[in-house]
mmCIF file with all atom_site columns, C-alpha atoms in Angstrom:
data_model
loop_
_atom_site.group_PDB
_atom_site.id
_atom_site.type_symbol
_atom_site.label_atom_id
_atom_site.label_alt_id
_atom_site.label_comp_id
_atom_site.label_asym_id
_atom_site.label_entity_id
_atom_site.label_seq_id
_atom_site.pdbx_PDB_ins_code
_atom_site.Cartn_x
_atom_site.Cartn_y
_atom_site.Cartn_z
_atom_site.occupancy
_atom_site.B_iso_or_equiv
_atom_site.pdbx_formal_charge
_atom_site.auth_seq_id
_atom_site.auth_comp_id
_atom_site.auth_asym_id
_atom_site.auth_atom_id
_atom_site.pdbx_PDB_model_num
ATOM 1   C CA . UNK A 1 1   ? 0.000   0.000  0.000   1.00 75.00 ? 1   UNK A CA 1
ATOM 2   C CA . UNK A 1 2   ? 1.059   3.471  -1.105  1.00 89.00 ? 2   UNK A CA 1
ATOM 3   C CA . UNK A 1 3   ? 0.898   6.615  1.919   1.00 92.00 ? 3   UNK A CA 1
ATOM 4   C CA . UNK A 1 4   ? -2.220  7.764  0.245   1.00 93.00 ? 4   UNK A CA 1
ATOM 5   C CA . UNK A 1 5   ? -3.554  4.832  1.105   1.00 93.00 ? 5   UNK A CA 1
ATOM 6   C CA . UNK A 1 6   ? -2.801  4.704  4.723   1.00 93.00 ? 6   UNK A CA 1
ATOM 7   C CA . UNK A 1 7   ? -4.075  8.189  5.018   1.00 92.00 ? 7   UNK A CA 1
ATOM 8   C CA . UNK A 1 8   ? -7.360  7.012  3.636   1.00 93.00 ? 8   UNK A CA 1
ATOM 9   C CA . UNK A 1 9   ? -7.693  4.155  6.260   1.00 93.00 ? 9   UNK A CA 1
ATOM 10  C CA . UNK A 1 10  ? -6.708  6.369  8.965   1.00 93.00 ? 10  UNK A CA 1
ATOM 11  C CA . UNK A 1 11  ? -9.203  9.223  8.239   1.00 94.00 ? 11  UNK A CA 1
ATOM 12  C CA . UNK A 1 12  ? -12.073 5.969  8.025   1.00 94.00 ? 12  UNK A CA 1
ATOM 13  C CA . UNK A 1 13  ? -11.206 5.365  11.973  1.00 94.00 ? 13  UNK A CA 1
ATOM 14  C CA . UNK A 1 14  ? -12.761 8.832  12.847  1.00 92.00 ? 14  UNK A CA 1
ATOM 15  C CA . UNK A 1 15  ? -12.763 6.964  16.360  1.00 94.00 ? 15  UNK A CA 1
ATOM 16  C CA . UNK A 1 16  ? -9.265  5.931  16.885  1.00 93.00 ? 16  UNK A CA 1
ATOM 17  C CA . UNK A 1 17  ? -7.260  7.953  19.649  1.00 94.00 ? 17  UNK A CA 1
ATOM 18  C CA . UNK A 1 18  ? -5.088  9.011  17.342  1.00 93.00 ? 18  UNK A CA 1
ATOM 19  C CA . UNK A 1 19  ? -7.535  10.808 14.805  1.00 94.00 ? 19  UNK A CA 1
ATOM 20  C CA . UNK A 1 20  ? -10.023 12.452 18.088  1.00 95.00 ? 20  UNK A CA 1
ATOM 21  C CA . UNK A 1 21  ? -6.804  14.023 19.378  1.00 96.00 ? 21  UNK A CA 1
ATOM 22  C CA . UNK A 1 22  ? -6.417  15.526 15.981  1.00 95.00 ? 22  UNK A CA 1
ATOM 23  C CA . UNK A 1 23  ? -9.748  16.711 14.851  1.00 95.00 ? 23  UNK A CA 1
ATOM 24  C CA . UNK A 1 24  ? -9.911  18.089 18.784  1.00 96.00 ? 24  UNK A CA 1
ATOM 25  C CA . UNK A 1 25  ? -6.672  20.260 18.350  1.00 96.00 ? 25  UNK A CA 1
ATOM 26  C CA . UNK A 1 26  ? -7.725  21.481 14.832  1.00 96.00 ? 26  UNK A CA 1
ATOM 27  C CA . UNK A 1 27  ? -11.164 22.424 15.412  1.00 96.00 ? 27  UNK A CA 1
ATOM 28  C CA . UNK A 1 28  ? -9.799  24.625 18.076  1.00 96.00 ? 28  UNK A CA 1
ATOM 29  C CA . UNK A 1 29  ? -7.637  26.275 16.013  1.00 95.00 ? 29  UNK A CA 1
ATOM 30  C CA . UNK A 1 30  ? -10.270 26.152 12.687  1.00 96.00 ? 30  UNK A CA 1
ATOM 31  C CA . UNK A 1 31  ? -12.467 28.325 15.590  1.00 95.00 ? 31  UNK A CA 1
ATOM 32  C CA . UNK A 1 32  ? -10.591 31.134 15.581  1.00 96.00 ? 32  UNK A CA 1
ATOM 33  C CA . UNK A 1 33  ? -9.835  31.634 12.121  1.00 96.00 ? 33  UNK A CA 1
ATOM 34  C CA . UNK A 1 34  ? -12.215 33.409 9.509   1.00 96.00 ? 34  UNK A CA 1
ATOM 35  C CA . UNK A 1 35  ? -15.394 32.079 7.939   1.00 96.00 ? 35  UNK A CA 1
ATOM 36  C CA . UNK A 1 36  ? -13.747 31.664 5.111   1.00 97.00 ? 36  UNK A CA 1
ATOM 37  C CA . UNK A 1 37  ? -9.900  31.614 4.517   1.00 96.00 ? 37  UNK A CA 1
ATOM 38  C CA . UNK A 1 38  ? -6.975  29.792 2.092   1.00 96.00 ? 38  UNK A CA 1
ATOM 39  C CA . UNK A 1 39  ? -5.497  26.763 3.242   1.00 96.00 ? 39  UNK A CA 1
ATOM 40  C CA . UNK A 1 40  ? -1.910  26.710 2.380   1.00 95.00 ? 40  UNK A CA 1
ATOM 41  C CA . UNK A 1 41  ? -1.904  22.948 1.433   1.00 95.00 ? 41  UNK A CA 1
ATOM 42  C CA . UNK A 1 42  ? -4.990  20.356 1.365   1.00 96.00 ? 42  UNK A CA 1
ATOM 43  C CA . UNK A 1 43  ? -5.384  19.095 5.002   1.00 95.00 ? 43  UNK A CA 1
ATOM 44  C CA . UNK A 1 44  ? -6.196  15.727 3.407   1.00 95.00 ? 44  UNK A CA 1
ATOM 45  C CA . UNK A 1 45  ? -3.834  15.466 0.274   1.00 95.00 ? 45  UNK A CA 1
ATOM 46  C CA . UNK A 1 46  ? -5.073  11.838 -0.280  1.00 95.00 ? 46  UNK A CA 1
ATOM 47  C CA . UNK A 1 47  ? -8.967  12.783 -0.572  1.00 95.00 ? 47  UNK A CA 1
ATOM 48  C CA . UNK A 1 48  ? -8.303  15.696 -2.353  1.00 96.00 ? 48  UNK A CA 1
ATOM 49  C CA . UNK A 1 49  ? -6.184  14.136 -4.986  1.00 95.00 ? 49  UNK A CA 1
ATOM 50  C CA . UNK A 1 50  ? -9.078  11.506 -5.145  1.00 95.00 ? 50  UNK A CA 1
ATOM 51  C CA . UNK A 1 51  ? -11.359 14.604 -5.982  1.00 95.00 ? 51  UNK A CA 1
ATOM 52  C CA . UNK A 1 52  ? -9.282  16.123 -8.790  1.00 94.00 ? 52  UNK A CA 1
ATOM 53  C CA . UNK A 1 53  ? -6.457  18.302 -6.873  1.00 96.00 ? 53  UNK A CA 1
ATOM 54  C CA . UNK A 1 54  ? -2.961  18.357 -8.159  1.00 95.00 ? 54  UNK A CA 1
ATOM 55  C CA . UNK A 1 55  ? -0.158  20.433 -6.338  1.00 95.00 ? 55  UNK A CA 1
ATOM 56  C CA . UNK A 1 56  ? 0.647   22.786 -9.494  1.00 94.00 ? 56  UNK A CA 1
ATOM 57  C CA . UNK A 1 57  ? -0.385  26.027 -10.438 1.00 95.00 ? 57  UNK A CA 1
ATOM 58  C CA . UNK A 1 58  ? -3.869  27.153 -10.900 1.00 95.00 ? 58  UNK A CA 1
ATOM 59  C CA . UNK A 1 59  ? -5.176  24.936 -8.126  1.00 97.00 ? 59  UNK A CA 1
ATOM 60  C CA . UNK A 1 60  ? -6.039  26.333 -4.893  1.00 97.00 ? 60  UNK A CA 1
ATOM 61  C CA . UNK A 1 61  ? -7.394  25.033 -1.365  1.00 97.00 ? 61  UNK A CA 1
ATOM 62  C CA . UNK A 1 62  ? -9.885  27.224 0.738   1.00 97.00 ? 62  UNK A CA 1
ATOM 63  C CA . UNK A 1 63  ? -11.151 26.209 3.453   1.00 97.00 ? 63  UNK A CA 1
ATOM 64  C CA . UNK A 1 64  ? -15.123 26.851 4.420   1.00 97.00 ? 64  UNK A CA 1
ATOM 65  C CA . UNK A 1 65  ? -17.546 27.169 8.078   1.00 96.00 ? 65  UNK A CA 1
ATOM 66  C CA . UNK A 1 66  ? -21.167 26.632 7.963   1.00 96.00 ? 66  UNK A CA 1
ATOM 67  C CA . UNK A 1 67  ? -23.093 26.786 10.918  1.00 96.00 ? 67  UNK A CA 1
ATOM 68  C CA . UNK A 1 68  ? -24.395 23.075 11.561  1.00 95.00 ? 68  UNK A CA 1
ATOM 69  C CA . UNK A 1 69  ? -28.336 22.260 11.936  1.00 93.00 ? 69  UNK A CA 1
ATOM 70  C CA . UNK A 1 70  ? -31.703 21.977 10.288  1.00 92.00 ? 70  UNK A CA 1
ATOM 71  C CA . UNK A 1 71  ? -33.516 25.067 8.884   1.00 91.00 ? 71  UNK A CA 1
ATOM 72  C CA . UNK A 1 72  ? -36.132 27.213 10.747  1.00 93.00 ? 72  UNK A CA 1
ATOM 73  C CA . UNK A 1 73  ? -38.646 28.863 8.712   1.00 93.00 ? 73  UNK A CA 1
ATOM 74  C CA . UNK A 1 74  ? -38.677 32.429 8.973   1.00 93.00 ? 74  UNK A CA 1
ATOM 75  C CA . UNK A 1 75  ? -41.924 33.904 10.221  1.00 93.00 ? 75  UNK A CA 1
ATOM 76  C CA . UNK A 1 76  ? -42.563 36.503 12.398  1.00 94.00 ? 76  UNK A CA 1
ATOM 77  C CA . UNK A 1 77  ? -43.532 35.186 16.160  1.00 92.00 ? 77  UNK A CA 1
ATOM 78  C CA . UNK A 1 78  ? -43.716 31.881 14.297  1.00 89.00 ? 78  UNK A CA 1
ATOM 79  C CA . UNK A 1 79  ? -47.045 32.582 13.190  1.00 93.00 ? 79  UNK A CA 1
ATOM 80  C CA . UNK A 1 80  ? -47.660 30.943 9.760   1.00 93.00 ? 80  UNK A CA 1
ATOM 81  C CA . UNK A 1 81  ? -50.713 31.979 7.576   1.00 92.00 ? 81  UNK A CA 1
ATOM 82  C CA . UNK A 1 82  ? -51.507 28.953 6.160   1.00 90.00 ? 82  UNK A CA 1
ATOM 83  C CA . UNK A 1 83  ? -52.944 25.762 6.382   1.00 93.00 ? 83  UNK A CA 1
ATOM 84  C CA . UNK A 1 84  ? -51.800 23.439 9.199   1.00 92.00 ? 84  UNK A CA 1
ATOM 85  C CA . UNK A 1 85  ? -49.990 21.239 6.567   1.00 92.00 ? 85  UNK A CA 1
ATOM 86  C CA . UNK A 1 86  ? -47.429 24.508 5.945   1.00 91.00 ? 86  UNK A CA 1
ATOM 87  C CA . UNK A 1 87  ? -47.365 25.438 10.048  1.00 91.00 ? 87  UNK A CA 1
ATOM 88  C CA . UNK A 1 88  ? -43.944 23.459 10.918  1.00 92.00 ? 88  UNK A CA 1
ATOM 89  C CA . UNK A 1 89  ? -41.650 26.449 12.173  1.00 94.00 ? 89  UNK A CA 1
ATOM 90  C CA . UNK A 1 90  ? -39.245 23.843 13.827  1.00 92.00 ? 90  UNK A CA 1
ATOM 91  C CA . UNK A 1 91  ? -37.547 20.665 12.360  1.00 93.00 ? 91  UNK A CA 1
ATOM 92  C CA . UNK A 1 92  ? -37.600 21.303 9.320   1.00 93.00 ? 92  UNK A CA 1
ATOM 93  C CA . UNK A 1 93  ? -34.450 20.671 6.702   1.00 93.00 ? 93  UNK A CA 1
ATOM 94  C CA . UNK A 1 94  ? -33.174 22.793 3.825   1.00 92.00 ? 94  UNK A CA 1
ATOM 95  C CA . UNK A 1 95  ? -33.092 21.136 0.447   1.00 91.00 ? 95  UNK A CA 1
ATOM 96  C CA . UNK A 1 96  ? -29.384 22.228 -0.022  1.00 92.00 ? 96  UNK A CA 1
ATOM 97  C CA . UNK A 1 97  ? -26.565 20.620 1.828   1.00 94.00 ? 97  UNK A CA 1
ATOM 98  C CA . UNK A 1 98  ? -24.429 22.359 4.378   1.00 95.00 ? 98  UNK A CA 1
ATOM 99  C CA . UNK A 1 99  ? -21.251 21.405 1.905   1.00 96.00 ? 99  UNK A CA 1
ATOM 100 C CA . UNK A 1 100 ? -23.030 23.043 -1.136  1.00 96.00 ? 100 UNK A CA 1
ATOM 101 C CA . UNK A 1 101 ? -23.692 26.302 0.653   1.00 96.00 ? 101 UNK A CA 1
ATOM 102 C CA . UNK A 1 102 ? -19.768 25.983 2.112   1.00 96.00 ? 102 UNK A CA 1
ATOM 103 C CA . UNK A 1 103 ? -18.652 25.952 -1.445  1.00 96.00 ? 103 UNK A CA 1
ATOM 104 C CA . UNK A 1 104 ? -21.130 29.059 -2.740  1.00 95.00 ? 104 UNK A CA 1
ATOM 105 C CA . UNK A 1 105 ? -19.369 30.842 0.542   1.00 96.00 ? 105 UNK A CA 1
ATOM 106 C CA . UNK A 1 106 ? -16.262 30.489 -1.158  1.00 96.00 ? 106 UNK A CA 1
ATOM 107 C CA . UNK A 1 107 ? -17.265 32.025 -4.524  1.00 95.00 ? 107 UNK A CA 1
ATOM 108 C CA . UNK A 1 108 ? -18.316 34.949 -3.059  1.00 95.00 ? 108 UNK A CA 1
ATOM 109 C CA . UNK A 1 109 ? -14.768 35.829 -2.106  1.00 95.00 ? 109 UNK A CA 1
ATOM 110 C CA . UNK A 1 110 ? -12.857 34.032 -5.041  1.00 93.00 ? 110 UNK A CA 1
ATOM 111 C CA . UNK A 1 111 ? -15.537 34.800 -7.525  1.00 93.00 ? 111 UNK A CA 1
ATOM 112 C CA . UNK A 1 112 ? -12.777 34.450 -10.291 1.00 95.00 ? 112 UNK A CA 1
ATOM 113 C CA . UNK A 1 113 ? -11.840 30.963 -9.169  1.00 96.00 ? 113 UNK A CA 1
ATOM 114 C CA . UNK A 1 114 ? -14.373 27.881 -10.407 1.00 96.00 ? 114 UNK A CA 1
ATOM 115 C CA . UNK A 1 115 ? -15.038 25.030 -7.875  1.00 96.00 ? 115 UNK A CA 1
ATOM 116 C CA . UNK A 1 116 ? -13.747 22.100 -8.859  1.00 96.00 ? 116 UNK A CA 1
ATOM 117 C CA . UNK A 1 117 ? -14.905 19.598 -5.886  1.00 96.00 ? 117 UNK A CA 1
ATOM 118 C CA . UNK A 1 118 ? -14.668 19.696 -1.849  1.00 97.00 ? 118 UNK A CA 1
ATOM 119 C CA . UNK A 1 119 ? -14.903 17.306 1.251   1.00 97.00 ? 119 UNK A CA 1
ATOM 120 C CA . UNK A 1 120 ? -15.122 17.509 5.128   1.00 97.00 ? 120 UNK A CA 1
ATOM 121 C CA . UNK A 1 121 ? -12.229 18.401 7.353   1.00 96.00 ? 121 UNK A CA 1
ATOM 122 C CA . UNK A 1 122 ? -13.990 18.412 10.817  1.00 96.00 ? 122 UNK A CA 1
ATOM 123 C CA . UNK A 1 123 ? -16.671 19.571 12.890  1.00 96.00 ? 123 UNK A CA 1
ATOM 124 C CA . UNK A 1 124 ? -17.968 20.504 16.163  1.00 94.00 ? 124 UNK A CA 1
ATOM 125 C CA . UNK A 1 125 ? -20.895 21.425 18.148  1.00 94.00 ? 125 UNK A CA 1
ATOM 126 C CA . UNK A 1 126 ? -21.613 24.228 16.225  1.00 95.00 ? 126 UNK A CA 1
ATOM 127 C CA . UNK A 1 127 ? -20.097 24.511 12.873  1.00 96.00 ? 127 UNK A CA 1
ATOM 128 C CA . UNK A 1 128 ? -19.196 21.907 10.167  1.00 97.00 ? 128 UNK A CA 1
ATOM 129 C CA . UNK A 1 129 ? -15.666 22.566 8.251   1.00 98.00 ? 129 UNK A CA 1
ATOM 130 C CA . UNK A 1 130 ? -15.090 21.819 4.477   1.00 97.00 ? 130 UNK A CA 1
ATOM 131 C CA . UNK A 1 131 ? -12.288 22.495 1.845   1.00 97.00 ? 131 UNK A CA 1
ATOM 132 C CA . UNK A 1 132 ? -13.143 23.713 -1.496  1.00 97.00 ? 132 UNK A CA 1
ATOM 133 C CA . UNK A 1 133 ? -10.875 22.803 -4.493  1.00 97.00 ? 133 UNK A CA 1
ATOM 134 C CA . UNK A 1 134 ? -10.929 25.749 -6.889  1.00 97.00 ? 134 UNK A CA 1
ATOM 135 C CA . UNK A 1 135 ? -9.481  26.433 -10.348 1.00 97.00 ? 135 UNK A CA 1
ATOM 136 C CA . UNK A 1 136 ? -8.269  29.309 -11.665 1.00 96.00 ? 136 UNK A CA 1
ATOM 137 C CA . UNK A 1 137 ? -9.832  29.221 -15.258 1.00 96.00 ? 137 UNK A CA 1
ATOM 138 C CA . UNK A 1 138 ? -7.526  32.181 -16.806 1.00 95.00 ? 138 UNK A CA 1
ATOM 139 C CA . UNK A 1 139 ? -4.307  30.379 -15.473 1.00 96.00 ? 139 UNK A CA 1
ATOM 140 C CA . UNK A 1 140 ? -1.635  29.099 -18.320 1.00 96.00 ? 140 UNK A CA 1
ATOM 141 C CA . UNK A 1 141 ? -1.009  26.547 -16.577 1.00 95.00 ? 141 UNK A CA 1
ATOM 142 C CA . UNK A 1 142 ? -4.933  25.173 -16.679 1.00 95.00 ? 142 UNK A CA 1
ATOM 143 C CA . UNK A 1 143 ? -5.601  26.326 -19.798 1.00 95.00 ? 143 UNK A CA 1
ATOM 144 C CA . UNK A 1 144 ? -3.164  23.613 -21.635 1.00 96.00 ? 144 UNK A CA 1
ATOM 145 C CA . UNK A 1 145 ? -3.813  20.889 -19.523 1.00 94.00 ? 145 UNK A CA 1
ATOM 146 C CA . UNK A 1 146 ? -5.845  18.697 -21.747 1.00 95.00 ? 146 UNK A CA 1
ATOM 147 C CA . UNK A 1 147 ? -7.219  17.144 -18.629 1.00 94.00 ? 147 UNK A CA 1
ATOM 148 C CA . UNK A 1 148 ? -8.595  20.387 -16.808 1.00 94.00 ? 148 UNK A CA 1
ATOM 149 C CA . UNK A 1 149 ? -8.941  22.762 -19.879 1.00 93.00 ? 149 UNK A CA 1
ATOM 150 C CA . UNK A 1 150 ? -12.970 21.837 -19.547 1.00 95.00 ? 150 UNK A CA 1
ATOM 151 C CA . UNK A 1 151 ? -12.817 23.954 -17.016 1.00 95.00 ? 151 UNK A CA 1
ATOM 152 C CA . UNK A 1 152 ? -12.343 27.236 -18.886 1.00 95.00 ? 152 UNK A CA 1
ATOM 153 C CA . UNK A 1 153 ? -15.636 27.056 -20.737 1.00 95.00 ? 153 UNK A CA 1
ATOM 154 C CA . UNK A 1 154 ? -17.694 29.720 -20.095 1.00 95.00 ? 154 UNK A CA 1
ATOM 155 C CA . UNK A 1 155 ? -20.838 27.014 -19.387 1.00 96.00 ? 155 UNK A CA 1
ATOM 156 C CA . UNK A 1 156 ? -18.865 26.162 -16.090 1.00 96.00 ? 156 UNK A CA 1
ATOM 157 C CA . UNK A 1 157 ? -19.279 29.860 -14.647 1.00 95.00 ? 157 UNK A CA 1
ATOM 158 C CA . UNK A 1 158 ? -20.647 29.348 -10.728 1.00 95.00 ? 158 UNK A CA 1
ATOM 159 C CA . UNK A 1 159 ? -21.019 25.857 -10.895 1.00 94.00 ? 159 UNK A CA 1
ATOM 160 C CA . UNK A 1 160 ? -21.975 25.676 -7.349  1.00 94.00 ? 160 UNK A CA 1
ATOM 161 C CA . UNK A 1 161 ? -24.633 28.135 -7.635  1.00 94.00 ? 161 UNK A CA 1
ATOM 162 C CA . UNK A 1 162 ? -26.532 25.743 -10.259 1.00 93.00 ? 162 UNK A CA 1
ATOM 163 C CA . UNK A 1 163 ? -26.313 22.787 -8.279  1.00 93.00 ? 163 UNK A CA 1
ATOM 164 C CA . UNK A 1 164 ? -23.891 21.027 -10.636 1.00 94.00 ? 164 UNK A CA 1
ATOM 165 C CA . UNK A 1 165 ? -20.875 20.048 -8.193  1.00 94.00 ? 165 UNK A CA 1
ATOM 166 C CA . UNK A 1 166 ? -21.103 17.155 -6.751  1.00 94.00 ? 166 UNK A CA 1
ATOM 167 C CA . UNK A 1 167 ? -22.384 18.431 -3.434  1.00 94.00 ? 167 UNK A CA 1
ATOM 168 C CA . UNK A 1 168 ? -25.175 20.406 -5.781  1.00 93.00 ? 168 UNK A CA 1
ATOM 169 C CA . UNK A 1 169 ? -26.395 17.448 -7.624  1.00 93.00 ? 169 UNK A CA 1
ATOM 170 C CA . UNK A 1 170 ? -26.743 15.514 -4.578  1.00 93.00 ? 170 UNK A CA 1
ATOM 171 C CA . UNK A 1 171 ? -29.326 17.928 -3.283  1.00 91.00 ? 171 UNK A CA 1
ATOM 172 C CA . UNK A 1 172 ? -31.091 17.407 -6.660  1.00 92.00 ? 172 UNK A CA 1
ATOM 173 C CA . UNK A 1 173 ? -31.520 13.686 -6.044  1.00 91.00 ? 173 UNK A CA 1
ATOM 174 C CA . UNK A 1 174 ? -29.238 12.912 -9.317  1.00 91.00 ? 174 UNK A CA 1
ATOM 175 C CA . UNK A 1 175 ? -27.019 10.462 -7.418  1.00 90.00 ? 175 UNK A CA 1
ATOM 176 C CA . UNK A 1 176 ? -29.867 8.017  -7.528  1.00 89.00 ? 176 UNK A CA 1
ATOM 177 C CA . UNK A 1 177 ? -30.873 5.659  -10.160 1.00 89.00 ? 177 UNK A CA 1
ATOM 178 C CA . UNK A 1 178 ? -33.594 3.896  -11.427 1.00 88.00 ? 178 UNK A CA 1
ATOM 179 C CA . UNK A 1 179 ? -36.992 3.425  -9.418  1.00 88.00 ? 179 UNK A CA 1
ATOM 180 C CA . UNK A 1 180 ? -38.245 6.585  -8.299  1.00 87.00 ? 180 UNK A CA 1
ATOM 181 C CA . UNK A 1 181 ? -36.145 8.979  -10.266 1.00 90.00 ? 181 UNK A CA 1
ATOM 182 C CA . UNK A 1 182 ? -38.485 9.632  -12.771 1.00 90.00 ? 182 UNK A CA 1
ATOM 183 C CA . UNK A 1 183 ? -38.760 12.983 -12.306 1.00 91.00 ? 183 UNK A CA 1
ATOM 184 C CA . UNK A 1 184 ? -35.793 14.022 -11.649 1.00 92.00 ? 184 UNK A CA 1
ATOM 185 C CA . UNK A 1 185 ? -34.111 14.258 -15.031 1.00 90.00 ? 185 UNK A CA 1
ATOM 186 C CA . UNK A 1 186 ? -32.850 16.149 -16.501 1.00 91.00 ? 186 UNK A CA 1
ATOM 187 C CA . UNK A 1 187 ? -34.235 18.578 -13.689 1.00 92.00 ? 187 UNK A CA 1
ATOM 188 C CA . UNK A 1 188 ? -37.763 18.542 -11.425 1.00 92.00 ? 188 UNK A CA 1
ATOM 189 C CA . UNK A 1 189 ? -38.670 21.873 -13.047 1.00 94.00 ? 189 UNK A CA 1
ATOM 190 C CA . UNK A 1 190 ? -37.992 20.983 -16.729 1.00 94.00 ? 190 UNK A CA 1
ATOM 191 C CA . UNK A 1 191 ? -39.791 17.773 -16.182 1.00 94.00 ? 191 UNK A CA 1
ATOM 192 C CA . UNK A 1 192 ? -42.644 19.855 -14.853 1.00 95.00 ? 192 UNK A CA 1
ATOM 193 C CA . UNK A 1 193 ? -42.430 22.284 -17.730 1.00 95.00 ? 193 UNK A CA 1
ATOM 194 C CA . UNK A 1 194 ? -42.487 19.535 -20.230 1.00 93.00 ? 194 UNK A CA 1
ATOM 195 C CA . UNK A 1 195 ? -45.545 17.601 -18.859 1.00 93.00 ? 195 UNK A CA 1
ATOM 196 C CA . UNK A 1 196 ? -47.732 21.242 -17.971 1.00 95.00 ? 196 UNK A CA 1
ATOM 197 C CA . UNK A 1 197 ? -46.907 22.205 -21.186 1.00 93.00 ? 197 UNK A CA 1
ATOM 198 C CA . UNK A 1 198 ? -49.756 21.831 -24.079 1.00 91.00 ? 198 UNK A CA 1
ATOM 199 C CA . UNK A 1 199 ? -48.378 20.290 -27.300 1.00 86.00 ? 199 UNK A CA 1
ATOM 200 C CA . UNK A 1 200 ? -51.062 20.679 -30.139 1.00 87.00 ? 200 UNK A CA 1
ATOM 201 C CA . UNK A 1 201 ? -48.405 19.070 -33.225 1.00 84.00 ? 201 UNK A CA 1
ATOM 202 C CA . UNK A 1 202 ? -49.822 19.832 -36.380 1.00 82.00 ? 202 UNK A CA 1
ATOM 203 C CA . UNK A 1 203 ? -50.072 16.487 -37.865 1.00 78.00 ? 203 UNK A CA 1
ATOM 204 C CA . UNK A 1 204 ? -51.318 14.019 -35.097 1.00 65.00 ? 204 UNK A CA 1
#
């Protein structure tokens, strides 16, 4: 087995003595820093390599907070005027995933960069800590790698915001297959579109 590999088996034992000590120390220091800053180097080289990172130019780490739990509704006095099926205030859950919104958080400092991928670092009581992988699109160095080029087409602008990372299509339900996915491709609301949509063909 290569290091990488004995990285990735170590990071699976999130229980081990060795890896609480760890994520203990770090998410004290993670506390004090920004919301969102630049990691000089990928805390975990061996899952971001697995994600698409390489150490050259053009790639860059950042890391992300997001305040953990569920999503209240916002009402005033949590009074809803509705009926009882829409008067849950409490317990209810956003559609979007706390590591989607940690990667949007990123673009809106590095709104030149494109996100390429991220992962978890840590957490703790309160907040949940990811690393974005983000490519700089106008780089050289990007631009001829036949690999990464893809990138640099102006169809990959805010990928994150459209829910087409990883993290993004996820939330849309597009890492299932088969039964019960019907109506989920290519999106809920185009499938919507296309069956509230009158088609009177001319020859029929």
């Amino acid at each position: 087995m290569g290091a990488y590999k004995y990285m990735q088996e170590i990071w699976r034992k999130k229980q081990s003595d060795a890896l609480r000590f760890l994520l203990r120390v770090r998410a004290w220091e993670l506390r004090h820093l920004p919301r969102v800053h630049r990691a000089p180097h990928p805390t975990r080289p061996d899952k971001a390599r697995r994600l698409g990172y390489k150490a050259k130019q053009g790639f860059v780490i950042y890391r992300s907070r997001v305040r953990r739990g569920g999503r209240k509704r916002p009402v005033p006095k949590g009074i809803v005027y509705g009926k009882p099926k829409n008067q849950g205030v409490k317990h209810l859950k956003a559609k979007r995933n706390l590591k989607s919104v940690a990667e949007e958080r990123v673009t809106k400092v590095c709104s030149n960069l494109r996100v390429l991928n991220s992962y978890w670092v840590n957490q703790d009581a309160c907040f949940k800590y990811y690393e974005v992988i983000l490519v700089d699109p106008s780089h050289p160095a990007i631009r001829n790698d036949p690999r990464m080029q893809w990138i640099c087409n102006p169809v990959h602008k805010h990928r994150e915001k459209r829910g087409l990372t990883s993290a993004g299509r996820k939330s849309r339900g597009l890492s299932k297959k088969g039964t019960g996915t019907r109506k989920l491709r290519p999106s809920v609301r185009s499938v919507w579109k296309k069956n509230n949509t009158l088609s009177l063909r001319r020859y029929r």
